Amino acid sequence: MSEPTAPVYRRIASALEADIAAGKLNVGDKLPSERVMAEELGISRMTARQALQHLTARGILVTRTGHGTFVGRPVIQQKLSTLSGFTEEIEQQGRHASSVVMEFGAHKADDLCSVALNLPLGGDVYRLVRVRLVDGEPVAMETTEIRADVAPGLLDVADFASESLYAILREHYHVLPASAEQTLQAALSSPAVSRTLQLGEHAPVLELTRRTCDANGNPFEYVRSVYRGDSFVMKANLTLGANATQ
């Protein structure tokens, strides 16, 4: 609840956010224009504009040039400084994570995977391809490859539509992720990704790759993911280096 002394635009923004949380406004709904909002609420257009800009800056609303302001898709925070599984991270934010398994089986590692996992070309891996969903909406495509010698029999122990891979590796194989090398870059969606994630043609996406190692520094997982660009905020905590100067 907003404080009584909060600026008028903040109180209006809080009321709009409450309506969205209560389901009175849904993703994709168009909001009144600044002029209409000002007339209905008895405020200035500047105040209406500030309220809309406040929520737009936080990703709650989106502005489409020439069309207006709409309720945006809820933004998911992905922490780049914390090594955790997708399921755990989403559920920590009070939302429901699930997956659609597109492929799961034994494979031969390709060039990139072989290098990442210190395997000979064509080494044995388990490949798991999933569409990741948050609250039932597709938000990412993820291809995960696990060294087969790290998790023998993995094909028989899990339902990856609802279970966390990291939880299964921990409970069945005593494999714990301890460190990872991760890269992130902006890209445009391919036709296949657009169809799967319900995006427009050549929509902005985030491509992430990660090599995960155990406590001994041995790589066991290689992940290639594509995230919806309108659904994720990548967050990192930074500290000043010991030799840095200001």
CSV table of C-alpha atoms in Angstrom, one decimal:
chain,number,residue,atom,x,y,z
A,1,MET,CA,0.0,0.0,0.0
A,2,SER,CA,1.3,3.4,-0.9
A,3,GLU,CA,2.0,6.0,1.8
A,4,PRO,CA,-0.5,8.9,2.2
A,5,THR,CA,2.3,11.4,1.6
A,6,ALA,CA,3.5,9.7,-1.6
A,7,PRO,CA,3.3,11.9,-4.8
A,8,VAL,CA,0.0,11.7,-6.6
A,9,TYR,CA,1.5,9.9,-9.6
A,10,ARG,CA,2.9,7.2,-7.3
A,11,ARG,CA,-0.5,6.6,-5.7
A,12,ILE,CA,-2.1,6.3,-9.1
A,13,ALA,CA,0.7,3.9,-10.3
A,14,SER,CA,0.2,1.8,-7.1
A,15,ALA,CA,-3.5,1.6,-7.8
A,16,LEU,CA,-2.9,0.5,-11.4
A,17,GLU,CA,-0.4,-2.1,-10.2
A,18,ALA,CA,-2.9,-3.4,-7.6
A,19,ASP,CA,-5.6,-3.8,-10.4
A,20,ILE,CA,-3.1,-5.8,-12.5
A,21,ALA,CA,-2.2,-8.0,-9.5
A,22,ALA,CA,-5.9,-8.6,-8.8
A,23,GLY,CA,-6.6,-9.6,-12.4
A,24,LYS,CA,-8.8,-6.5,-13.2
A,25,LEU,CA,-6.2,-5.7,-15.9
A,26,ASN,CA,-4.6,-8.5,-17.8
A,27,VAL,CA,-1.5,-8.9,-20.0
A,28,GLY,CA,-2.2,-7.1,-23.3
A,29,ASP,CA,-5.0,-4.9,-22.0
A,30,LYS,CA,-4.8,-1.3,-23.3
A,31,LEU,CA,-4.8,1.5,-20.8
A,32,PRO,CA,-6.6,4.8,-21.2
A,33,SER,CA,-4.6,7.6,-22.8
A,34,GLU,CA,-3.0,10.3,-20.7
A,35,ARG,CA,-5.8,12.6,-21.6
A,36,VAL,CA,-8.6,10.2,-20.8
A,37,MET,CA,-6.9,9.2,-17.5
A,38,ALA,CA,-6.4,12.8,-16.5
A,39,GLU,CA,-10.1,13.6,-17.2
A,40,GLU,CA,-11.4,10.5,-15.3
A,41,LEU,CA,-9.2,11.1,-12.3
A,42,GLY,CA,-9.2,14.9,-12.2
A,43,ILE,CA,-5.5,15.2,-12.5
A,44,SER,CA,-3.1,16.9,-14.9
A,45,ARG,CA,-1.8,15.1,-18.0
A,46,MET,CA,1.7,15.5,-16.6
A,47,THR,CA,0.7,13.5,-13.5
A,48,ALA,CA,-1.0,10.8,-15.6
A,49,ARG,CA,2.2,10.6,-17.8
A,50,GLN,CA,4.4,10.2,-14.8
A,51,ALA,CA,2.3,7.4,-13.4
A,52,LEU,CA,2.4,5.5,-16.7
A,53,GLN,CA,6.2,6.2,-17.2
A,54,HIS,CA,6.8,4.9,-13.6
A,55,LEU,CA,5.2,1.5,-14.4
A,56,THR,CA,6.7,1.4,-17.9
A,57,ALA,CA,10.2,1.8,-16.4
A,58,ARG,CA,9.6,-1.2,-14.2
A,59,GLY,CA,8.4,-3.4,-17.1
A,60,ILE,CA,4.8,-3.6,-15.8
A,61,LEU,CA,3.5,-1.6,-18.7
A,62,VAL,CA,4.8,-1.4,-22.3
A,63,THR,CA,4.4,1.4,-24.8
A,64,ARG,CA,3.9,0.7,-28.5
A,65,THR,CA,4.5,3.7,-30.6
A,66,GLY,CA,1.3,4.8,-32.3
A,67,HIS,CA,-0.8,2.3,-30.5
A,68,GLY,CA,-0.8,3.3,-26.8
A,69,THR,CA,0.2,1.8,-23.5
A,70,PHE,CA,-0.5,-1.9,-22.5
A,71,VAL,CA,-0.2,-4.2,-19.6
A,72,GLY,CA,3.1,-6.0,-20.1
A,73,ARG,CA,4.1,-9.5,-19.5
A,74,PRO,CA,5.5,-9.9,-15.9
A,75,VAL,CA,9.2,-9.6,-15.8
A,76,ILE,CA,11.3,-12.4,-14.4
A,77,GLN,CA,14.6,-11.6,-12.7
A,78,GLN,CA,17.4,-14.0,-13.6
A,79,LYS,CA,20.4,-13.6,-11.2
A,80,LEU,CA,23.7,-13.9,-13.1
A,81,SER,CA,25.6,-14.0,-9.8
A,82,THR,CA,23.8,-17.0,-8.3
A,83,LEU,CA,24.1,-20.5,-9.5
A,84,SER,CA,20.7,-22.1,-9.2
A,85,GLY,CA,18.3,-24.0,-11.4
A,86,PHE,CA,15.5,-22.4,-13.4
A,87,THR,CA,12.8,-24.1,-11.3
A,88,GLU,CA,14.3,-23.0,-8.0
A,89,GLU,CA,14.8,-19.4,-9.1
A,90,ILE,CA,11.3,-19.0,-10.5
A,91,GLU,CA,9.6,-20.5,-7.4
A,92,GLN,CA,11.7,-18.1,-5.2
A,93,GLN,CA,9.9,-15.3,-6.9
A,94,GLY,CA,6.5,-16.8,-5.9
A,95,ARG,CA,5.6,-18.0,-9.4
A,96,HIS,CA,5.0,-21.5,-10.9
A,97,ALA,CA,7.7,-23.1,-13.1
A,98,SER,CA,7.0,-26.0,-15.4
A,99,SER,CA,8.4,-27.5,-18.6
A,100,VAL,CA,7.4,-29.2,-21.8
A,101,VAL,CA,9.9,-31.8,-22.7
A,102,MET,CA,10.6,-31.7,-26.4
A,103,GLU,CA,13.5,-34.2,-26.4
A,104,PHE,CA,15.3,-36.4,-23.9
A,105,GLY,CA,17.7,-39.1,-24.8
A,106,ALA,CA,21.3,-40.3,-25.3
A,107,HIS,CA,23.3,-38.4,-27.9
A,108,LYS,CA,26.8,-37.8,-29.2
A,109,ALA,CA,28.3,-34.4,-28.2
A,110,ASP,CA,28.8,-31.9,-31.0
A,111,ASP,CA,31.9,-29.7,-31.4
A,112,LEU,CA,30.8,-27.0,-28.9
A,113,CYS,CA,29.5,-29.5,-26.3
A,114,SER,CA,32.7,-31.6,-26.6
A,115,VAL,CA,34.9,-28.7,-25.9
A,116,ALA,CA,32.7,-27.4,-23.0
A,117,LEU,CA,32.5,-30.7,-21.3
A,118,ASN,CA,36.1,-31.9,-21.9
A,119,LEU,CA,34.9,-34.8,-24.0
A,120,PRO,CA,36.2,-36.3,-27.2
A,121,LEU,CA,34.2,-35.3,-30.3
A,122,GLY,CA,31.1,-37.6,-30.3
A,123,GLY,CA,31.4,-38.4,-26.6
A,124,ASP,CA,28.3,-39.6,-24.8
A,125,VAL,CA,25.9,-37.1,-23.3
A,126,TYR,CA,22.2,-37.0,-22.2
A,127,ARG,CA,20.5,-34.2,-24.1
A,128,LEU,CA,17.4,-32.6,-22.6
A,129,VAL,CA,15.4,-30.0,-24.7
A,130,ARG,CA,12.7,-28.2,-22.8
A,131,VAL,CA,10.3,-25.3,-23.3
A,132,ARG,CA,10.3,-23.5,-20.0
A,133,LEU,CA,7.0,-22.1,-18.8
A,134,VAL,CA,6.3,-19.6,-16.0
A,135,ASP,CA,2.7,-19.5,-14.8
A,136,GLY,CA,1.8,-21.6,-17.9
A,137,GLU,CA,3.3,-19.2,-20.4
A,138,PRO,CA,6.4,-20.2,-22.6
A,139,VAL,CA,9.3,-18.0,-21.8
A,140,ALA,CA,12.4,-19.9,-22.8
A,141,MET,CA,13.8,-22.8,-24.9
A,142,GLU,CA,16.6,-24.7,-23.2
A,143,THR,CA,19.0,-27.4,-24.4
A,144,THR,CA,20.9,-29.1,-21.6
A,145,GLU,CA,23.6,-31.7,-22.1
A,146,ILE,CA,25.0,-33.7,-19.2
A,147,ARG,CA,28.0,-36.0,-19.4
A,148,ALA,CA,26.6,-39.5,-19.5
A,149,ASP,CA,29.4,-40.9,-17.2
A,150,VAL,CA,28.3,-38.4,-14.4
A,151,ALA,CA,24.7,-39.6,-14.3
A,152,PRO,CA,24.4,-43.2,-15.5
A,153,GLY,CA,20.7,-44.2,-15.9
A,154,LEU,CA,19.5,-40.7,-15.9
A,155,LEU,CA,16.9,-41.6,-18.6
A,156,ASP,CA,15.1,-43.8,-16.0
A,157,VAL,CA,14.9,-41.6,-12.9
A,158,ALA,CA,13.1,-38.4,-13.7
A,159,ASP,CA,10.1,-36.7,-15.1
A,160,PHE,CA,11.7,-33.4,-16.3
A,161,ALA,CA,8.3,-31.9,-17.1
A,162,SER,CA,7.9,-31.2,-13.4
A,163,GLU,CA,11.1,-32.0,-11.6
A,164,SER,CA,14.3,-30.0,-11.3
A,165,LEU,CA,17.4,-31.4,-13.0
A,166,TYR,CA,19.7,-30.0,-10.3
A,167,ALA,CA,17.5,-31.6,-7.6
A,168,ILE,CA,17.7,-35.0,-9.4
A,169,LEU,CA,21.5,-34.7,-9.9
A,170,ARG,CA,21.9,-33.9,-6.2
A,171,GLU,CA,19.6,-36.6,-4.8
A,172,HIS,CA,20.5,-39.5,-7.1
A,173,TYR,CA,24.1,-38.8,-8.1
A,174,HIS,CA,25.4,-36.5,-5.4
A,175,VAL,CA,26.5,-34.0,-8.1
A,176,LEU,CA,26.4,-30.4,-6.9
A,177,PRO,CA,27.0,-27.4,-9.1
A,178,ALA,CA,29.8,-25.3,-7.6
A,179,SER,CA,30.8,-22.9,-10.3
A,180,ALA,CA,29.9,-21.9,-13.9
A,181,GLU,CA,31.0,-19.9,-16.9
A,182,GLN,CA,28.1,-18.0,-18.4
A,183,THR,CA,27.8,-15.9,-21.5
A,184,LEU,CA,24.8,-13.7,-22.6
A,185,GLN,CA,24.1,-12.0,-25.8
A,186,ALA,CA,21.2,-10.2,-27.6
A,187,ALA,CA,19.8,-11.8,-30.8
A,188,LEU,CA,16.7,-12.1,-32.9
A,189,SER,CA,14.5,-15.1,-32.8
A,190,SER,CA,14.6,-17.8,-35.4
A,191,PRO,CA,11.3,-18.9,-37.0
A,192,ALA,CA,11.4,-22.1,-34.8
A,193,VAL,CA,11.9,-20.1,-31.6
A,194,SER,CA,9.3,-17.5,-32.6
A,195,ARG,CA,6.7,-20.3,-33.1
A,196,THR,CA,7.6,-22.1,-29.8
A,197,LEU,CA,7.7,-19.0,-27.6
A,198,GLN,CA,4.8,-17.3,-29.3
A,199,LEU,CA,6.8,-14.3,-30.6
A,200,GLY,CA,6.6,-12.2,-33.6
A,201,GLU,CA,9.0,-12.6,-36.5
A,202,HIS,CA,12.6,-11.7,-35.6
A,203,ALA,CA,11.6,-10.7,-32.0
A,204,PRO,CA,14.4,-9.7,-29.6
A,205,VAL,CA,15.7,-12.6,-27.5
A,206,LEU,CA,18.5,-13.3,-25.1
A,207,GLU,CA,20.8,-16.2,-25.8
A,208,LEU,CA,22.6,-17.7,-22.9
A,209,THR,CA,25.3,-20.4,-22.7
A,210,ARG,CA,26.6,-22.0,-19.5
A,211,ARG,CA,29.2,-24.5,-18.6
A,212,THR,CA,28.7,-25.8,-15.0
A,213,CYS,CA,31.4,-27.5,-12.9
A,214,ASP,CA,31.3,-29.6,-9.7
A,215,ALA,CA,33.3,-28.8,-6.6
A,216,ASN,CA,36.4,-30.4,-8.2
A,217,GLY,CA,36.2,-28.1,-11.2
A,218,ASN,CA,35.0,-30.9,-13.5
A,219,PRO,CA,32.4,-29.7,-16.1
A,220,PHE,CA,29.3,-31.8,-16.1
A,221,GLU,CA,26.6,-29.6,-17.8
A,222,TYR,CA,26.4,-27.5,-20.9
A,223,VAL,CA,23.4,-25.4,-21.4
A,224,ARG,CA,22.2,-23.4,-24.4
A,225,SER,CA,19.1,-21.3,-23.8
A,226,VAL,CA,17.0,-18.7,-25.6
A,227,TYR,CA,14.9,-16.4,-23.4
A,228,ARG,CA,12.1,-14.1,-24.4
A,229,GLY,CA,13.5,-10.6,-24.5
A,230,ASP,CA,10.3,-9.1,-23.1
A,231,SER,CA,10.1,-11.4,-20.1
A,232,PHE,CA,13.5,-11.4,-18.4
A,233,VAL,CA,15.7,-8.9,-16.6
A,234,MET,CA,19.3,-10.2,-16.0
A,235,LYS,CA,20.6,-9.0,-12.7
A,236,ALA,CA,24.2,-9.1,-11.5
A,237,ASN,CA,25.8,-7.9,-8.3
A,238,LEU,CA,29.1,-6.1,-8.8
A,239,THR,CA,31.9,-5.3,-6.4
A,240,LEU,CA,34.9,-3.0,-6.8
A,241,GLY,CA,38.1,-4.9,-7.7
A,242,ALA,CA,41.0,-4.7,-5.3
A,243,ASN,CA,43.2,-2.9,-7.8
A,244,ALA,CA,40.5,-0.6,-9.2
A,245,THR,CA,40.8,3.1,-9.0
A,246,GLN,CA,38.0,5.7,-8.9
